[in-house]
PDB file of C-alpha atoms in Angstrom:
ATOM      1  CA  UNK A  14     -29.344  43.530  47.255  1.00 49.00           C
ATOM      2  CA  UNK A  15     -31.550  40.016  46.998  1.00 59.00           C
ATOM      3  CA  UNK A  16     -33.716  41.622  44.952  1.00 57.00           C
ATOM      4  CA  UNK A  17     -30.818  43.226  42.403  1.00 51.00           C
ATOM      5  CA  UNK A  18     -29.532  39.132  42.281  1.00 53.00           C
ATOM      6  CA  UNK A  19     -33.066  37.937  41.775  1.00 53.00           C
ATOM      7  CA  UNK A  20     -33.526  40.345  38.962  1.00 51.00           C
ATOM      8  CA  UNK A  21     -30.213  39.315  37.526  1.00 50.00           C
ATOM      9  CA  UNK A  22     -30.845  35.553  37.494  1.00 57.00           C
ATOM     10  CA  UNK A  23     -34.333  35.942  36.105  1.00 49.00           C
ATOM     11  CA  UNK A  24     -32.791  38.477  33.187  1.00 48.00           C
ATOM     12  CA  UNK A  25     -30.273  35.518  32.576  1.00 47.00           C
ATOM     13  CA  UNK A  26     -32.760  32.897  32.250  1.00 45.00           C
ATOM     14  CA  UNK A  27     -34.942  34.706  30.023  1.00 44.00           C
ATOM     15  CA  UNK A  28     -32.132  35.679  27.476  1.00 42.00           C
ATOM     16  CA  UNK A  29     -31.479  31.956  27.624  1.00 38.00           C
ATOM     17  CA  UNK A  30     -34.808  31.091  25.510  1.00 39.00           C
ATOM     18  CA  UNK A  31     -34.970  33.878  22.861  1.00 39.00           C
ATOM     19  CA  UNK A  32     -32.474  36.298  20.920  1.00 41.00           C
ATOM     20  CA  UNK A  33     -32.087  39.485  19.026  1.00 52.00           C
ATOM     21  CA  UNK A  34     -30.021  39.000  15.611  1.00 57.00           C
ATOM     22  CA  UNK A  35     -29.107  42.581  13.751  1.00 67.00           C
ATOM     23  CA  UNK A  36     -29.191  42.233  10.082  1.00 75.00           C
ATOM     24  CA  UNK A  37     -28.618  44.514   6.990  1.00 80.00           C
ATOM     25  CA  UNK A  38     -31.236  46.854   7.027  1.00 84.00           C
ATOM     26  CA  UNK A  39     -32.205  46.512  11.098  1.00 86.00           C
ATOM     27  CA  UNK A  40     -32.865  49.838  12.568  1.00 89.00           C
ATOM     28  CA  UNK A  41     -31.936  50.199  16.404  1.00 89.00           C
ATOM     29  CA  UNK A  42     -33.123  52.190  19.089  1.00 90.00           C
ATOM     30  CA  UNK A  43     -31.709  52.410  22.360  1.00 88.00           C
ATOM     31  CA  UNK A  44     -30.917  54.440  25.441  1.00 85.00           C
ATOM     32  CA  UNK A  45     -29.267  54.666  28.834  1.00 81.00           C
ATOM     33  CA  UNK A  46     -29.586  56.997  31.803  1.00 77.00           C
ATOM     34  CA  UNK A  47     -27.630  57.798  35.044  1.00 76.00           C
ATOM     35  CA  UNK A  48     -28.021  59.332  38.347  1.00 76.00           C
ATOM     36  CA  UNK A  49     -25.203  60.057  40.813  1.00 75.00           C
ATOM     37  CA  UNK A  50     -24.390  61.638  43.887  1.00 74.00           C
ATOM     38  CA  UNK A  51     -21.076  62.362  45.222  1.00 72.00           C
ATOM     39  CA  UNK A  52     -20.262  62.906  48.798  1.00 69.00           C
ATOM     40  CA  UNK A  53     -17.183  65.189  50.559  1.00 70.00           C
ATOM     41  CA  UNK A  54     -16.846  64.260  54.170  1.00 73.00           C
ATOM     42  CA  UNK A  55     -20.073  62.448  54.613  1.00 69.00           C
ATOM     43  CA  UNK A  56     -22.076  65.515  52.959  1.00 71.00           C
ATOM     44  CA  UNK A  57     -23.849  65.460  49.952  1.00 66.00           C
ATOM     45  CA  UNK A  58     -21.854  67.730  47.297  1.00 71.00           C
ATOM     46  CA  UNK A  59     -22.952  66.532  43.840  1.00 74.00           C
ATOM     47  CA  UNK A  60     -25.642  65.122  41.882  1.00 78.00           C
ATOM     48  CA  UNK A  61     -25.882  64.273  38.344  1.00 79.00           C
ATOM     49  CA  UNK A  62     -28.738  63.128  36.190  1.00 81.00           C
ATOM     50  CA  UNK A  63     -28.418  62.274  32.506  1.00 83.00           C
ATOM     51  CA  UNK A  64     -30.345  60.563  29.904  1.00 86.00           C
ATOM     52  CA  UNK A  65     -28.970  59.326  26.366  1.00 87.00           C
ATOM     53  CA  UNK A  66     -31.128  58.021  23.428  1.00 90.00           C
ATOM     54  CA  UNK A  67     -29.827  56.686  19.976  1.00 90.00           C
ATOM     55  CA  UNK A  68     -30.839  55.580  16.896  1.00 93.00           C
ATOM     56  CA  UNK A  69     -28.679  53.469  14.305  1.00 93.00           C
ATOM     57  CA  UNK A  70     -29.254  51.641  10.927  1.00 94.00           C
ATOM     58  CA  UNK A  71     -27.376  48.275  10.019  1.00 91.00           C
ATOM     59  CA  UNK A  72     -25.557  49.259   6.356  1.00 92.00           C
ATOM     60  CA  UNK A  73     -23.892  45.863   6.886  1.00 88.00           C
ATOM     61  CA  UNK A  74     -24.612  43.014   8.631  1.00 81.00           C
ATOM     62  CA  UNK A  75     -21.943  43.760  11.234  1.00 84.00           C
ATOM     63  CA  UNK A  76     -21.815  47.779  10.920  1.00 89.00           C
ATOM     64  CA  UNK A  77     -24.316  50.242  11.992  1.00 91.00           C
ATOM     65  CA  UNK A  78     -24.240  54.127  11.713  1.00 94.00           C
ATOM     66  CA  UNK A  79     -26.588  56.432  13.349  1.00 95.00           C
ATOM     67  CA  UNK A  80     -26.995  59.754  15.790  1.00 95.00           C
ATOM     68  CA  UNK A  81     -27.587  60.120  19.507  1.00 92.00           C
ATOM     69  CA  UNK A  82     -29.047  62.620  21.845  1.00 92.00           C
ATOM     70  CA  UNK A  83     -27.399  63.561  25.614  1.00 87.00           C
ATOM     71  CA  UNK A  84     -28.906  65.766  28.230  1.00 88.00           C
ATOM     72  CA  UNK A  85     -27.143  66.124  31.295  1.00 83.00           C
ATOM     73  CA  UNK A  86     -27.883  68.061  34.336  1.00 84.00           C
ATOM     74  CA  UNK A  87     -25.558  68.596  37.647  1.00 80.00           C
ATOM     75  CA  UNK A  88     -26.254  70.263  40.792  1.00 80.00           C
ATOM     76  CA  UNK A  89     -23.438  71.170  43.210  1.00 74.00           C
ATOM     77  CA  UNK A  90     -24.698  72.055  46.688  1.00 68.00           C
ATOM     78  CA  UNK A  91     -21.793  73.704  47.596  1.00 67.00           C
ATOM     79  CA  UNK A  92     -21.659  76.462  44.868  1.00 62.00           C
ATOM     80  CA  UNK A  93     -23.654  79.539  45.658  1.00 62.00           C
ATOM     81  CA  UNK A  94     -23.168  81.439  42.544  1.00 63.00           C
ATOM     82  CA  UNK A  95     -24.250  79.120  40.063  1.00 62.00           C
ATOM     83  CA  UNK A  96     -25.415  75.439  41.421  1.00 67.00           C
ATOM     84  CA  UNK A  97     -26.803  73.998  38.263  1.00 77.00           C
ATOM     85  CA  UNK A  98     -25.292  73.246  35.315  1.00 78.00           C
ATOM     86  CA  UNK A  99     -26.801  71.138  32.077  1.00 81.00           C
ATOM     87  CA  UNK A 100     -25.753  70.306  28.578  1.00 81.00           C
ATOM     88  CA  UNK A 101     -27.746  68.915  25.794  1.00 86.00           C
ATOM     89  CA  UNK A 102     -25.488  67.126  23.386  1.00 86.00           C
ATOM     90  CA  UNK A 103     -25.868  65.507  19.785  1.00 91.00           C
ATOM     91  CA  UNK A 104     -23.449  63.261  17.549  1.00 91.00           C
ATOM     92  CA  UNK A 105     -22.946  60.607  15.161  1.00 94.00           C
ATOM     93  CA  UNK A 106     -22.412  57.019  16.083  1.00 92.00           C
ATOM     94  CA  UNK A 107     -20.656  54.138  14.710  1.00 93.00           C
ATOM     95  CA  UNK A 108     -20.666  50.354  15.707  1.00 92.00           C
ATOM     96  CA  UNK A 109     -18.719  47.460  14.728  1.00 90.00           C
ATOM     97  CA  UNK A 110     -19.775  44.261  15.569  1.00 85.00           C
ATOM     98  CA  UNK A 111     -17.094  41.915  16.188  1.00 83.00           C
ATOM     99  CA  UNK A 112     -19.097  38.902  17.411  1.00 75.00           C
ATOM    100  CA  UNK A 113     -22.867  38.683  17.409  1.00 71.00           C
ATOM    101  CA  UNK A 114     -23.881  35.200  18.255  1.00 70.00           C
ATOM    102  CA  UNK A 115     -27.435  34.178  18.856  1.00 72.00           C
ATOM    103  CA  UNK A 116     -27.515  35.103  22.847  1.00 78.00           C
ATOM    104  CA  UNK A 117     -24.371  37.173  23.276  1.00 83.00           C
ATOM    105  CA  UNK A 118     -22.365  39.855  21.128  1.00 84.00           C
ATOM    106  CA  UNK A 119     -19.481  42.021  21.462  1.00 89.00           C
ATOM    107  CA  UNK A 120     -18.737  45.198  19.356  1.00 89.00           C
ATOM    108  CA  UNK A 121     -17.079  48.530  19.533  1.00 89.00           C
ATOM    109  CA  UNK A 122     -18.834  51.638  19.516  1.00 90.00           C
ATOM    110  CA  UNK A 123     -17.511  55.142  18.781  1.00 88.00           C
ATOM    111  CA  UNK A 124     -19.394  58.510  18.878  1.00 88.00           C
ATOM    112  CA  UNK A 125     -18.493  62.089  18.700  1.00 85.00           C
ATOM    113  CA  UNK A 126     -20.239  64.653  20.754  1.00 81.00           C
ATOM    114  CA  UNK A 127     -21.126  68.391  19.792  1.00 82.00           C
ATOM    115  CA  UNK A 128     -22.888  70.653  22.435  1.00 80.00           C
ATOM    116  CA  UNK A 129     -26.103  72.281  20.974  1.00 82.00           C
ATOM    117  CA  UNK A 130     -26.312  74.198  24.456  1.00 79.00           C
ATOM    118  CA  UNK A 131     -24.016  73.977  27.401  1.00 72.00           C
ATOM    119  CA  UNK A 132     -23.731  76.342  30.717  1.00 73.00           C
ATOM    120  CA  UNK A 133     -20.868  74.714  31.961  1.00 61.00           C
ATOM    121  CA  UNK A 134     -18.042  76.650  33.007  1.00 52.00           C
ATOM    122  CA  UNK A 135     -15.631  77.902  30.608  1.00 49.00           C
ATOM    123  CA  UNK A 136     -17.267  75.612  27.671  1.00 51.00           C
ATOM    124  CA  UNK A 137     -16.461  78.093  24.666  1.00 55.00           C
ATOM    125  CA  UNK A 138     -16.148  74.949  22.360  1.00 58.00           C
ATOM    126  CA  UNK A 139     -19.240  73.140  20.466  1.00 64.00           C
ATOM    127  CA  UNK A 140     -17.148  69.861  20.534  1.00 61.00           C
ATOM    128  CA  UNK A 141     -17.248  68.277  23.897  1.00 69.00           C
ATOM    129  CA  UNK A 142     -15.347  65.007  23.684  1.00 74.00           C
ATOM    130  CA  UNK A 143     -15.493  61.713  21.620  1.00 79.00           C
ATOM    131  CA  UNK A 144     -16.145  58.146  23.322  1.00 83.00           C
ATOM    132  CA  UNK A 145     -14.799  54.464  22.094  1.00 87.00           C
ATOM    133  CA  UNK A 146     -14.802  51.167  23.571  1.00 88.00           C
ATOM    134  CA  UNK A 147     -15.816  47.929  23.526  1.00 91.00           C
ATOM    135  CA  UNK A 148     -19.548  46.980  24.334  1.00 90.00           C
ATOM    136  CA  UNK A 149     -21.017  43.732  25.639  1.00 91.00           C
ATOM    137  CA  UNK A 150     -24.427  42.765  24.301  1.00 89.00           C
ATOM    138  CA  UNK A 151     -27.022  40.266  25.625  1.00 89.00           C
ATOM    139  CA  UNK A 152     -29.685  39.285  23.200  1.00 85.00           C
ATOM    140  CA  UNK A 153     -32.882  38.904  25.615  1.00 87.00           C
ATOM    141  CA  UNK A 154     -35.523  38.676  22.701  1.00 83.00           C
ATOM    142  CA  UNK A 155     -35.672  38.724  18.844  1.00 78.00           C
ATOM    143  CA  UNK A 156     -36.047  42.702  19.072  1.00 85.00           C
ATOM    144  CA  UNK A 157     -34.842  43.599  22.524  1.00 88.00           C
ATOM    145  CA  UNK A 158     -30.998  43.356  23.731  1.00 88.00           C
ATOM    146  CA  UNK A 159     -29.568  44.886  26.814  1.00 89.00           C
ATOM    147  CA  UNK A 160     -25.675  45.895  26.706  1.00 88.00           C
ATOM    148  CA  UNK A 161     -22.676  47.325  29.049  1.00 88.00           C
ATOM    149  CA  UNK A 162     -20.615  49.815  27.240  1.00 86.00           C
ATOM    150  CA  UNK A 163     -16.983  50.127  28.548  1.00 86.00           C
ATOM    151  CA  UNK A 164     -16.306  53.612  27.119  1.00 83.00           C
ATOM    152  CA  UNK A 165     -13.199  55.936  27.394  1.00 82.00           C
ATOM    153  CA  UNK A 166     -13.968  59.455  26.814  1.00 75.00           C
ATOM    154  CA  UNK A 167     -11.691  62.162  25.549  1.00 72.00           C
ATOM    155  CA  UNK A 168     -13.172  64.812  27.780  1.00 62.00           C
ATOM    156  CA  UNK A 169     -10.342  67.579  27.568  1.00 54.00           C
ATOM    157  CA  UNK A 170     -12.243  69.208  30.224  1.00 45.00           C
ATOM    158  CA  UNK A 171     -15.229  70.270  28.304  1.00 43.00           C
ATOM    159  CA  UNK A 172     -17.828  67.951  29.493  1.00 43.00           C
ATOM    160  CA  UNK A 173     -16.326  67.727  32.951  1.00 46.00           C
ATOM    161  CA  UNK A 174     -17.911  70.380  35.378  1.00 45.00           C
ATOM    162  CA  UNK A 175     -14.982  71.143  37.769  1.00 45.00           C
ATOM    163  CA  UNK A 176     -12.873  72.164  35.023  1.00 44.00           C
ATOM    164  CA  UNK A 177     -10.085  71.349  36.950  1.00 42.00           C
ATOM    165  CA  UNK A 178      -8.000  68.925  34.824  1.00 42.00           C
ATOM    166  CA  UNK A 179      -7.839  65.758  36.723  1.00 41.00           C
ATOM    167  CA  UNK A 180      -6.058  62.233  36.142  1.00 41.00           C
ATOM    168  CA  UNK A 181      -9.025  60.151  37.909  1.00 43.00           C
ATOM    169  CA  UNK A 182     -10.025  57.285  36.070  1.00 46.00           C
ATOM    170  CA  UNK A 183     -13.800  58.597  36.466  1.00 54.00           C
ATOM    171  CA  UNK A 184     -13.144  61.654  34.360  1.00 58.00           C
ATOM    172  CA  UNK A 185     -12.212  59.253  31.282  1.00 69.00           C
ATOM    173  CA  UNK A 186     -13.839  56.214  31.518  1.00 75.00           C
ATOM    174  CA  UNK A 187     -17.380  55.419  31.819  1.00 73.00           C
ATOM    175  CA  UNK A 188     -19.402  52.206  32.318  1.00 79.00           C
ATOM    176  CA  UNK A 189     -22.950  52.649  30.653  1.00 80.00           C
ATOM    177  CA  UNK A 190     -25.921  50.166  30.661  1.00 84.00           C
ATOM    178  CA  UNK A 191     -28.892  50.492  28.316  1.00 85.00           C
ATOM    179  CA  UNK A 192     -31.290  48.828  26.074  1.00 88.00           C
ATOM    180  CA  UNK A 193     -31.825  48.667  22.564  1.00 88.00           C
ATOM    181  CA  UNK A 194     -34.729  47.546  20.368  1.00 89.00           C
ATOM    182  CA  UNK A 195     -34.212  46.652  16.898  1.00 86.00           C
ATOM    183  CA  UNK A 196     -36.564  46.861  14.026  1.00 86.00           C
ATOM    184  CA  UNK A 197     -36.052  44.112  11.302  1.00 80.00           C
ATOM    185  CA  UNK A 198     -36.645  44.286   7.668  1.00 76.00           C
ATOM    186  CA  UNK A 199     -39.423  41.726   6.699  1.00 72.00           C
ATOM    187  CA  UNK A 200     -38.377  39.079   4.316  1.00 67.00           C
ATOM    188  CA  UNK A 201     -39.776  39.219   1.101  1.00 60.00           C
ATOM    189  CA  UNK A 202     -42.464  36.388   0.479  1.00 58.00           C
ATOM    190  CA  UNK A 203     -42.992  35.033  -3.086  1.00 57.00           C
TER     191      UNK A 203
END
């Protein structure tokens, strides 16, 4: 815990010195990943690994459009007939920056998700979900930022392994932490 706190303090101090400022014509590359385990009565039940990458182009100073790829693998230790499932998803993204100051920013990001491959139970549709929500951005350097994306997912049980149709918030809400790298257009010199 002390290491995490020290890391966050160091991260904050560095970000107070430098910042990233996307502009029209900038290109953003980024990604995030997760690993989680769930337990039932003290025994490990499921483990999930996912990784996501995206790229966007700023068509306006405060608007970017792009694409993302997503891979997820789930393993259920209590299931014997098909304990491992995975899916590979692609989709478009659009992000509107409501506030983009020197050090911090706020945006609304939205994605649509289409499965290229999925062996999840009862997954008979290529459309899996869409995600939308606010994203808090922390500009670390002129080219690097980190973010927390609070996303609502319209899953319709197509990217939910259990297929049981739950009302638990975790089925529809994600908090994703990731990083972005920006390539800026060079200014013309005369």
